[in-house]
PDB file of C-alpha atoms in Angstrom:
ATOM      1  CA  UNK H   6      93.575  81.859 171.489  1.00 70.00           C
ATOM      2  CA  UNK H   7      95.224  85.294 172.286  1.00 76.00           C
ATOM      3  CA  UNK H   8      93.659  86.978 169.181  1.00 91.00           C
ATOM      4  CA  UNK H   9      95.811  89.529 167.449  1.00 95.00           C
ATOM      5  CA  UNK H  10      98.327  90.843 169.784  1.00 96.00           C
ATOM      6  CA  UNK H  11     100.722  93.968 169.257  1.00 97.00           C
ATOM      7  CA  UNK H  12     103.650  95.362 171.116  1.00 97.00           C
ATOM      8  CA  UNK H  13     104.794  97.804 171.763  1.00 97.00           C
ATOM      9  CA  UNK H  14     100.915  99.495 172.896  1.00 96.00           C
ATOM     10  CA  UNK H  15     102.954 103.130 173.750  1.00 96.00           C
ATOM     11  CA  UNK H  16     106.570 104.298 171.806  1.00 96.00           C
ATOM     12  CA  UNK H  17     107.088 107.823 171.346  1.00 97.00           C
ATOM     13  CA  UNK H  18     110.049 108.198 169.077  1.00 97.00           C
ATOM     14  CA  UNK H  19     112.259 110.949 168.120  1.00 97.00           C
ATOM     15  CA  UNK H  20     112.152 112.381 164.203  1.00 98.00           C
ATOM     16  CA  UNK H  21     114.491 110.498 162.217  1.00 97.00           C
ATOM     17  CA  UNK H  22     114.573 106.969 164.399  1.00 97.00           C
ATOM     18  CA  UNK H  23     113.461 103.671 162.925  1.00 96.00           C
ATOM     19  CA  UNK H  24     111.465 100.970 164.660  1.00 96.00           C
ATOM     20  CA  UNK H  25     109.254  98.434 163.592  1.00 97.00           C
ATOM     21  CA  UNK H  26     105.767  97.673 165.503  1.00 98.00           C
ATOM     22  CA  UNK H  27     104.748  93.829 166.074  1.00 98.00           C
ATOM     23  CA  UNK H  28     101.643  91.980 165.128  1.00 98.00           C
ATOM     24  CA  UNK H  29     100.741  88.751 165.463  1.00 97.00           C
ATOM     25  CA  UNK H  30      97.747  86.776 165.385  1.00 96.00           C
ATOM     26  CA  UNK H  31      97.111  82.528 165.992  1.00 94.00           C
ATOM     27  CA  UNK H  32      93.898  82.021 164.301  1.00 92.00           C
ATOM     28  CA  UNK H  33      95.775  80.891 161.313  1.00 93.00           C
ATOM     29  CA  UNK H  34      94.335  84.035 159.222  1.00 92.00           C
ATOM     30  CA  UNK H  35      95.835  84.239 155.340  1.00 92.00           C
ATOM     31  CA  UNK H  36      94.659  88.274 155.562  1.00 92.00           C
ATOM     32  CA  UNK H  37      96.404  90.699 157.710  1.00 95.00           C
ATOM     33  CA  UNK H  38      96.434  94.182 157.706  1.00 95.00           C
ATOM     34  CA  UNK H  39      97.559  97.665 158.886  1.00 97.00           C
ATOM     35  CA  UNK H  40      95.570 101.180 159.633  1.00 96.00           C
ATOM     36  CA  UNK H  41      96.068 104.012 161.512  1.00 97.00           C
ATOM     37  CA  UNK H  42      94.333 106.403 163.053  1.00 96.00           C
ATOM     38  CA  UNK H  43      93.776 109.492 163.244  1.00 94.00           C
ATOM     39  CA  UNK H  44      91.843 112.260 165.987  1.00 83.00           C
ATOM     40  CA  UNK H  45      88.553 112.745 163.283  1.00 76.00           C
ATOM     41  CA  UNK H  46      89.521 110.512 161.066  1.00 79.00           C
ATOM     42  CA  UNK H  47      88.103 107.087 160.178  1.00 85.00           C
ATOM     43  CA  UNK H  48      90.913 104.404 159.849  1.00 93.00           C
ATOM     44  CA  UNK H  49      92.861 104.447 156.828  1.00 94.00           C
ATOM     45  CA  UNK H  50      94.668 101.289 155.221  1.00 94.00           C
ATOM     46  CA  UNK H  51      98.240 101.433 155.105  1.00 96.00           C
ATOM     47  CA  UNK H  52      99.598  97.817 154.021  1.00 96.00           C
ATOM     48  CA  UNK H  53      97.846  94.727 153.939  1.00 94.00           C
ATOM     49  CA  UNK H  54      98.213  90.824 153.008  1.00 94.00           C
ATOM     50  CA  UNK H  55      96.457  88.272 151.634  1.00 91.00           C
ATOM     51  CA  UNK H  56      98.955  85.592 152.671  1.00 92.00           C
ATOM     52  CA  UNK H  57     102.817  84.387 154.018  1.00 94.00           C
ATOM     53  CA  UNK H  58     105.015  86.339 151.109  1.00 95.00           C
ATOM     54  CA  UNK H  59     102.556  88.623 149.481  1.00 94.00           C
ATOM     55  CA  UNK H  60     101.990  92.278 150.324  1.00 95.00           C
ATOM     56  CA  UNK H  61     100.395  95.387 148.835  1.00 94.00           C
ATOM     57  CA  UNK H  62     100.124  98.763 149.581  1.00 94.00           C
ATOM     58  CA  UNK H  63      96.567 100.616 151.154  1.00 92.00           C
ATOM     59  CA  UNK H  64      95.752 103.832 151.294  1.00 90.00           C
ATOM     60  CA  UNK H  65      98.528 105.689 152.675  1.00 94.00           C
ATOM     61  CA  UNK H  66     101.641 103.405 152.698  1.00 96.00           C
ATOM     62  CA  UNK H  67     103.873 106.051 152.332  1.00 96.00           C
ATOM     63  CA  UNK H  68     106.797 106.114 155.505  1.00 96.00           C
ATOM     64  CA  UNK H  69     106.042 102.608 156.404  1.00 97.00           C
ATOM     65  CA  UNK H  70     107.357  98.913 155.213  1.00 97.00           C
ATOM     66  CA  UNK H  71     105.985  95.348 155.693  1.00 97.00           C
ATOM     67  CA  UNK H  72     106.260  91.958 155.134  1.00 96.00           C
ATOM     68  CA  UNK H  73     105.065  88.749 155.715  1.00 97.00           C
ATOM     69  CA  UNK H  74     107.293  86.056 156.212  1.00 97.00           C
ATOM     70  CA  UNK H  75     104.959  83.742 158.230  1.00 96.00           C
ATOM     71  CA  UNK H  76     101.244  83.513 158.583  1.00 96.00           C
ATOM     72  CA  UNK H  77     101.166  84.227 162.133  1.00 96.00           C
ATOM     73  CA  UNK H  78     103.243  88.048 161.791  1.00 97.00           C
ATOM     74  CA  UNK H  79     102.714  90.808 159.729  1.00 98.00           C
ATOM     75  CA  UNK H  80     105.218  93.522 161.082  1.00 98.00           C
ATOM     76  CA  UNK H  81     104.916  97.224 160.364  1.00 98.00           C
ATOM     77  CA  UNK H  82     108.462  99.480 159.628  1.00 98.00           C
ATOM     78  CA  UNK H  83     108.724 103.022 160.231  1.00 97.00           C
ATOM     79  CA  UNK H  84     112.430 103.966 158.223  1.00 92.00           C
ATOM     80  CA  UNK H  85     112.629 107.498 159.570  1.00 96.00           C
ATOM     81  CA  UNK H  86     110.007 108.500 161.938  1.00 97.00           C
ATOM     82  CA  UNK H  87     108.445 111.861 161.077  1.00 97.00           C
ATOM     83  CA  UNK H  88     105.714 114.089 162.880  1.00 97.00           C
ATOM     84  CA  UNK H  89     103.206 113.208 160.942  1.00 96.00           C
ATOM     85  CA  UNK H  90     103.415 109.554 161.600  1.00 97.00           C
ATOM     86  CA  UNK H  91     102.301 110.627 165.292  1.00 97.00           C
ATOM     87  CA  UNK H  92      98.956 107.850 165.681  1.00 97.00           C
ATOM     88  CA  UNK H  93      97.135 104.927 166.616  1.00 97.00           C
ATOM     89  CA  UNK H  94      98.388 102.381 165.117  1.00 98.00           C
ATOM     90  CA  UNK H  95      95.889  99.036 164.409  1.00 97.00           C
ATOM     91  CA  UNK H  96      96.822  95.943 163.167  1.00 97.00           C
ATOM     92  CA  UNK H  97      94.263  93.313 162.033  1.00 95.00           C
ATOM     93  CA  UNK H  98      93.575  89.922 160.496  1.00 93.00           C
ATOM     94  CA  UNK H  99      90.323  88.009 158.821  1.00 88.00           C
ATOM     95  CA  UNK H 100      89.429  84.623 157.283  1.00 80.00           C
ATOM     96  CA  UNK H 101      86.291  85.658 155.680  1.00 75.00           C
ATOM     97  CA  UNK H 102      83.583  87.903 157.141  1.00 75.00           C
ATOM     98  CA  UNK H 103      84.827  89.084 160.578  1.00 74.00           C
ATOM     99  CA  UNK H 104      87.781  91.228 160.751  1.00 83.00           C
ATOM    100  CA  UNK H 105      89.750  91.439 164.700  1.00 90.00           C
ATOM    101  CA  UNK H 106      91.683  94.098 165.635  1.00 94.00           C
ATOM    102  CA  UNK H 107      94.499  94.273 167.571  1.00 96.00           C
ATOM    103  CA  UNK H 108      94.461  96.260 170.982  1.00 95.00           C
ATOM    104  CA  UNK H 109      96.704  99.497 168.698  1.00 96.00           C
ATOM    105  CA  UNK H 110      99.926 100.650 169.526  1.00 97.00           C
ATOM    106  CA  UNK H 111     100.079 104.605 170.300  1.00 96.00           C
ATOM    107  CA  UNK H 112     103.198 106.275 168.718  1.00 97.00           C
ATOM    108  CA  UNK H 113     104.120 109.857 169.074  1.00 97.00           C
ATOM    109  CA  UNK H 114     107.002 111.056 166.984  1.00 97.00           C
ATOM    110  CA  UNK H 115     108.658 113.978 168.280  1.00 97.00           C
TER     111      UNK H 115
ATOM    112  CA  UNK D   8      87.312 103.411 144.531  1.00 80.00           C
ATOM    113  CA  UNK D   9      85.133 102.905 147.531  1.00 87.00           C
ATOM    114  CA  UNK D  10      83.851 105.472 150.270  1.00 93.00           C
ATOM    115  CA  UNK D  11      81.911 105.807 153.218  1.00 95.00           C
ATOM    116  CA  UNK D  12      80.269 108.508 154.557  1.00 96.00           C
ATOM    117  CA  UNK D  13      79.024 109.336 158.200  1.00 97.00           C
ATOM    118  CA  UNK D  14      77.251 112.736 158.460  1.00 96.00           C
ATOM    119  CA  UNK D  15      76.946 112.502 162.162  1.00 96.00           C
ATOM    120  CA  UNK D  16      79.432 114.073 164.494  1.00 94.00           C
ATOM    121  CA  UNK D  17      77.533 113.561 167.286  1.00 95.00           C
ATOM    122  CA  UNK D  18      74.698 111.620 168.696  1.00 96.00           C
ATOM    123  CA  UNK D  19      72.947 111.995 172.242  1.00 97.00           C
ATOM    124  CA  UNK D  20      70.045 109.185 172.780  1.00 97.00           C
ATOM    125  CA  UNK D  21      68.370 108.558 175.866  1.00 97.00           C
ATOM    126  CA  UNK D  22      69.030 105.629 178.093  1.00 97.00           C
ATOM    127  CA  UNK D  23      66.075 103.255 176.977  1.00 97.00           C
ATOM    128  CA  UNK D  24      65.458 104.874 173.622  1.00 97.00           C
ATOM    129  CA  UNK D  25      66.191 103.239 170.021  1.00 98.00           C
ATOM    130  CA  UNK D  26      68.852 105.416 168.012  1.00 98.00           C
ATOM    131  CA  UNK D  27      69.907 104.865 164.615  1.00 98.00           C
ATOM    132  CA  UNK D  28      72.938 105.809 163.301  1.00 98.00           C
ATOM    133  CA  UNK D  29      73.563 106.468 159.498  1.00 98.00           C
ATOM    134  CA  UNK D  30      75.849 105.555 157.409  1.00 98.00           C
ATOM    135  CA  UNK D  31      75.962 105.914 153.143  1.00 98.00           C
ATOM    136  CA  UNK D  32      78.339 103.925 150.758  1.00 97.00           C
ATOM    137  CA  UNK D  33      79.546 104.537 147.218  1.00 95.00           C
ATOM    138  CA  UNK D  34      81.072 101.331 145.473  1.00 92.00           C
ATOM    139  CA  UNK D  35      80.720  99.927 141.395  1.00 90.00           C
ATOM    140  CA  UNK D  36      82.060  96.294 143.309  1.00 89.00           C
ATOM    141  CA  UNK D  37      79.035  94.112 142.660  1.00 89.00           C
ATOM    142  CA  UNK D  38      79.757  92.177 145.722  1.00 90.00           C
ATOM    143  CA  UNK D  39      80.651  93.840 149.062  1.00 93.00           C
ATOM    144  CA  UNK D  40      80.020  93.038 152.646  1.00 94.00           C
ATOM    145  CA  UNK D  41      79.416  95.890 155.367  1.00 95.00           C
ATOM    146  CA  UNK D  42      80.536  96.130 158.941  1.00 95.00           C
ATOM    147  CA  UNK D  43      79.694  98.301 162.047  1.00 96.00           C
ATOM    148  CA  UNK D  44      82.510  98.656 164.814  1.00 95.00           C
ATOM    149  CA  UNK D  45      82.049 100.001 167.927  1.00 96.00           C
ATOM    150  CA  UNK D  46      85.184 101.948 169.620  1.00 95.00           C
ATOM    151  CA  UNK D  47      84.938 102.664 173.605  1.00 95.00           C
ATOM    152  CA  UNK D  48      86.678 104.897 175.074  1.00 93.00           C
ATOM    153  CA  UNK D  49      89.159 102.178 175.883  1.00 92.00           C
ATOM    154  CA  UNK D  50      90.416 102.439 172.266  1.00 91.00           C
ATOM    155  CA  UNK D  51      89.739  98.941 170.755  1.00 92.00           C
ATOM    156  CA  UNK D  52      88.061  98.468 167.804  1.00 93.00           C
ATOM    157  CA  UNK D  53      84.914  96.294 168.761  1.00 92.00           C
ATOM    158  CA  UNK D  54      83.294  94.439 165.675  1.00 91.00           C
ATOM    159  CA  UNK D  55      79.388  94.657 166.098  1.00 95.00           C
ATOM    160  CA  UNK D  56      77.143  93.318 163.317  1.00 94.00           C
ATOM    161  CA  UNK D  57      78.047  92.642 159.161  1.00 94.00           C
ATOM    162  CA  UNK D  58      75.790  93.048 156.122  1.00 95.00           C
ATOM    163  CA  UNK D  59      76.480  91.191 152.619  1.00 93.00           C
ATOM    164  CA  UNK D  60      75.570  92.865 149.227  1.00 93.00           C
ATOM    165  CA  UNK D  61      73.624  90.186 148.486  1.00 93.00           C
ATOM    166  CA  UNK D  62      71.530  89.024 151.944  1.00 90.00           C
ATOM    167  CA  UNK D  63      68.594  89.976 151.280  1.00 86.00           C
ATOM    168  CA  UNK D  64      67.185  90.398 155.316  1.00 92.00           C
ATOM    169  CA  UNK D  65      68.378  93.204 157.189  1.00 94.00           C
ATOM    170  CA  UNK D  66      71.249  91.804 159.745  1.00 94.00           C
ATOM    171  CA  UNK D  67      70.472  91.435 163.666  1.00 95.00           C
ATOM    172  CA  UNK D  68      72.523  90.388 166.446  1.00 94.00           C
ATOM    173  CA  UNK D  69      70.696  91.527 169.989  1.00 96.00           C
ATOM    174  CA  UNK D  70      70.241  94.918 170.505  1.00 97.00           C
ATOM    175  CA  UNK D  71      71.833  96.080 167.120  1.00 97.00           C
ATOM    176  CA  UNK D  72      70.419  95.504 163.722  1.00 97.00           C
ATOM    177  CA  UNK D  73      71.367  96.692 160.196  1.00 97.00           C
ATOM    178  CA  UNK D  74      68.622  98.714 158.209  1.00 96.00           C
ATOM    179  CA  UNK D  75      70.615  97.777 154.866  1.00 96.00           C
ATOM    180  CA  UNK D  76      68.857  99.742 151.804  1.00 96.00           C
ATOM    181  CA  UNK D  77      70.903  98.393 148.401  1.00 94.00           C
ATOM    182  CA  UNK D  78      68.826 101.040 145.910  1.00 94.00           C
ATOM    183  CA  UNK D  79      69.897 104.268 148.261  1.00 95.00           C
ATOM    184  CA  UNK D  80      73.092 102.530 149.166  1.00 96.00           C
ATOM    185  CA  UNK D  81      72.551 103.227 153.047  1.00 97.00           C
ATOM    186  CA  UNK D  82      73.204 101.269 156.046  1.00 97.00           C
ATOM    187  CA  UNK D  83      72.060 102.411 159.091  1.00 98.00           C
ATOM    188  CA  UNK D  84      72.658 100.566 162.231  1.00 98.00           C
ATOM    189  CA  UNK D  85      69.774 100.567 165.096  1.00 98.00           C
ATOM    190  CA  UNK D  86      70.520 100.277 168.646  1.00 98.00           C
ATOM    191  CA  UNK D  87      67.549  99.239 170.366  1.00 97.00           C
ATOM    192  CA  UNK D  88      66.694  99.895 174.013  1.00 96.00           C
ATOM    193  CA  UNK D  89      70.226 102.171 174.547  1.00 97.00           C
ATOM    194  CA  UNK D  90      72.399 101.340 177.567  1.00 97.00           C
ATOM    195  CA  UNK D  91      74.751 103.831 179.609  1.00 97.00           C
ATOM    196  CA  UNK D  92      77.435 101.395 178.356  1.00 97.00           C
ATOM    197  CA  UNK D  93      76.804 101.891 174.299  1.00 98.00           C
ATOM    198  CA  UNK D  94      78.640 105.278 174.868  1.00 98.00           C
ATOM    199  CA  UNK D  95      81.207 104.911 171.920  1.00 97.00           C
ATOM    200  CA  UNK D  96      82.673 106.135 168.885  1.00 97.00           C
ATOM    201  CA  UNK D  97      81.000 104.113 166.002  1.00 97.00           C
ATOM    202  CA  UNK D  98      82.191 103.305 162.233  1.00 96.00           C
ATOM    203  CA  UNK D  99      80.527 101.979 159.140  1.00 97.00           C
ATOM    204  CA  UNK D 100      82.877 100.049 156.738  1.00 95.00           C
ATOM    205  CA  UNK D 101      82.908  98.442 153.818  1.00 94.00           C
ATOM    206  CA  UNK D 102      85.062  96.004 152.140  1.00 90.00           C
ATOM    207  CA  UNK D 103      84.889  94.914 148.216  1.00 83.00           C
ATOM    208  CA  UNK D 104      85.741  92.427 145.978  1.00 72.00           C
ATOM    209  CA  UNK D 105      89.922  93.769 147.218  1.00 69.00           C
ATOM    210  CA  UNK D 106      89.163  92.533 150.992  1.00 72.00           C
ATOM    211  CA  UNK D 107      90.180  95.958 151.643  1.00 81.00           C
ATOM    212  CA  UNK D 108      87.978  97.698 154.676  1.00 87.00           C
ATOM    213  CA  UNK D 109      87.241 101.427 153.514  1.00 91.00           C
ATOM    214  CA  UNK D 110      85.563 103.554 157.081  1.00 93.00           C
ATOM    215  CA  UNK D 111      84.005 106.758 157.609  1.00 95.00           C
ATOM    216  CA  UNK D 112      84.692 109.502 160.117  1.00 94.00           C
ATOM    217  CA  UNK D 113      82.297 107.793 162.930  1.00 95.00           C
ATOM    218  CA  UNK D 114      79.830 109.358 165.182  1.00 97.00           C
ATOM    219  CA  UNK D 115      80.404 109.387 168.482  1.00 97.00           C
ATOM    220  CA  UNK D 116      77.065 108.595 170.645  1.00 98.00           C
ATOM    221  CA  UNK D 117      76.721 109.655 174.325  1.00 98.00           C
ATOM    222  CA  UNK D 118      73.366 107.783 176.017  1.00 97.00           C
ATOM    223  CA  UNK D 119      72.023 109.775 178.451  1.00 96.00           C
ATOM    224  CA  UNK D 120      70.099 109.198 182.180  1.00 94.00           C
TER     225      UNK D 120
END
């Protein structure tokens, strides 16, 4: 099993561009989620799903999209990249007690 | 609304020497389950021991163990015998009846010669 895998793991972007970060996992996990990261900070939720077609928003979903079209990929959307969305980005998926992270995906906007 | 709270920055511990590491919860979910991760330097997030609501003996797995206390709503995590290696930024978290994970700030530990 490869785990939960996410490209790109660096992007720095330019204020104003669009791009969408990958996540996938093959342990056939109904739960996937989103956090990012910040230098002090905890991570923070920002989308997450319980299963293939549902999502719901965390704690600060604001600037980003999702779905979840198949079990296996739960991609994150940036629409316009701003400054503040400069982080770490982690993706993750459970079945029950254990939760695996991704390796994160760096993203500076500029 | 849940919430976690680390109130230590910063931890030095000897190589050798037990540390514990707190960690405080506020939750009105009856049942909720509590995790410790462990982030290296490296960046990944590292999941290290987990703590149900309603077990009612303290978690272990090796060298780290969960002193979970329901009535003060605390749970510390004990690293035993510390290693040059357990250098790491580590989180409490907590997820509720929403399978949402809520995590503190962290403390970052440095182990000592």
């Amino acid at each position: 099993n490869a785990g939960v895998t996410q490209t790109p793991k660096f992007q720095v972007l330019k204020t104003g561009q669009s791009m969408t970060l990958q996540c996938a996992q093959d342990m056939n996990h109904e739960y996937m989620s989103w956090y990012r990261q910040d230098p002090g900070m905890g991570l923070r939720l920002i989308h997450y799903s319980v299963g293939a077609g549902i999502t719901d928003q965390g704690e600060v979903p604001n600037g980003y999209n999702v779905s979840r079209s198949t079990t296996e990929d739960f991609p994150l959307r940036l629409l316009s990249a701003a400054p503040s969305q400069t982080s770490v980005y982690f993706c993750a998926s459970s079945r029950g007690v254990g939760q695996y992270f991704g390796p994160g995906t760096r993203l500076t906007v500029t | 609304a849940q919430k976690i709270t680390q109130t230590q920055p910063g931890m030095f511990v000897q190589e050798k020497e037990a540390v514990t590491l707190d960690c405080t919860y506020d939750t009105s979910d009856q049942s909720y389950g509590l995790f410790w991760y462990k982030q290296p330097s490296s960046g990944e997030m590292i999941f290290l021991i987990y703590q149900g609501s309603y077990d009612e003996q303290n978690a272990t797995e090796g060298r780290y163990s969960l002193n979970f206390q329901k009535a003060r709503k605390s749970a510390n995590l004990v690293i035993s015998a510390s290693q040059l290696g357990d250098s790491a930024m580590y989180f409490c978290a907590m997820r509720g009846t929403a399978s949402k994970l809520t995590f503190g700030t962290g403390t970052r530990l440095q182990v000592t010669l």
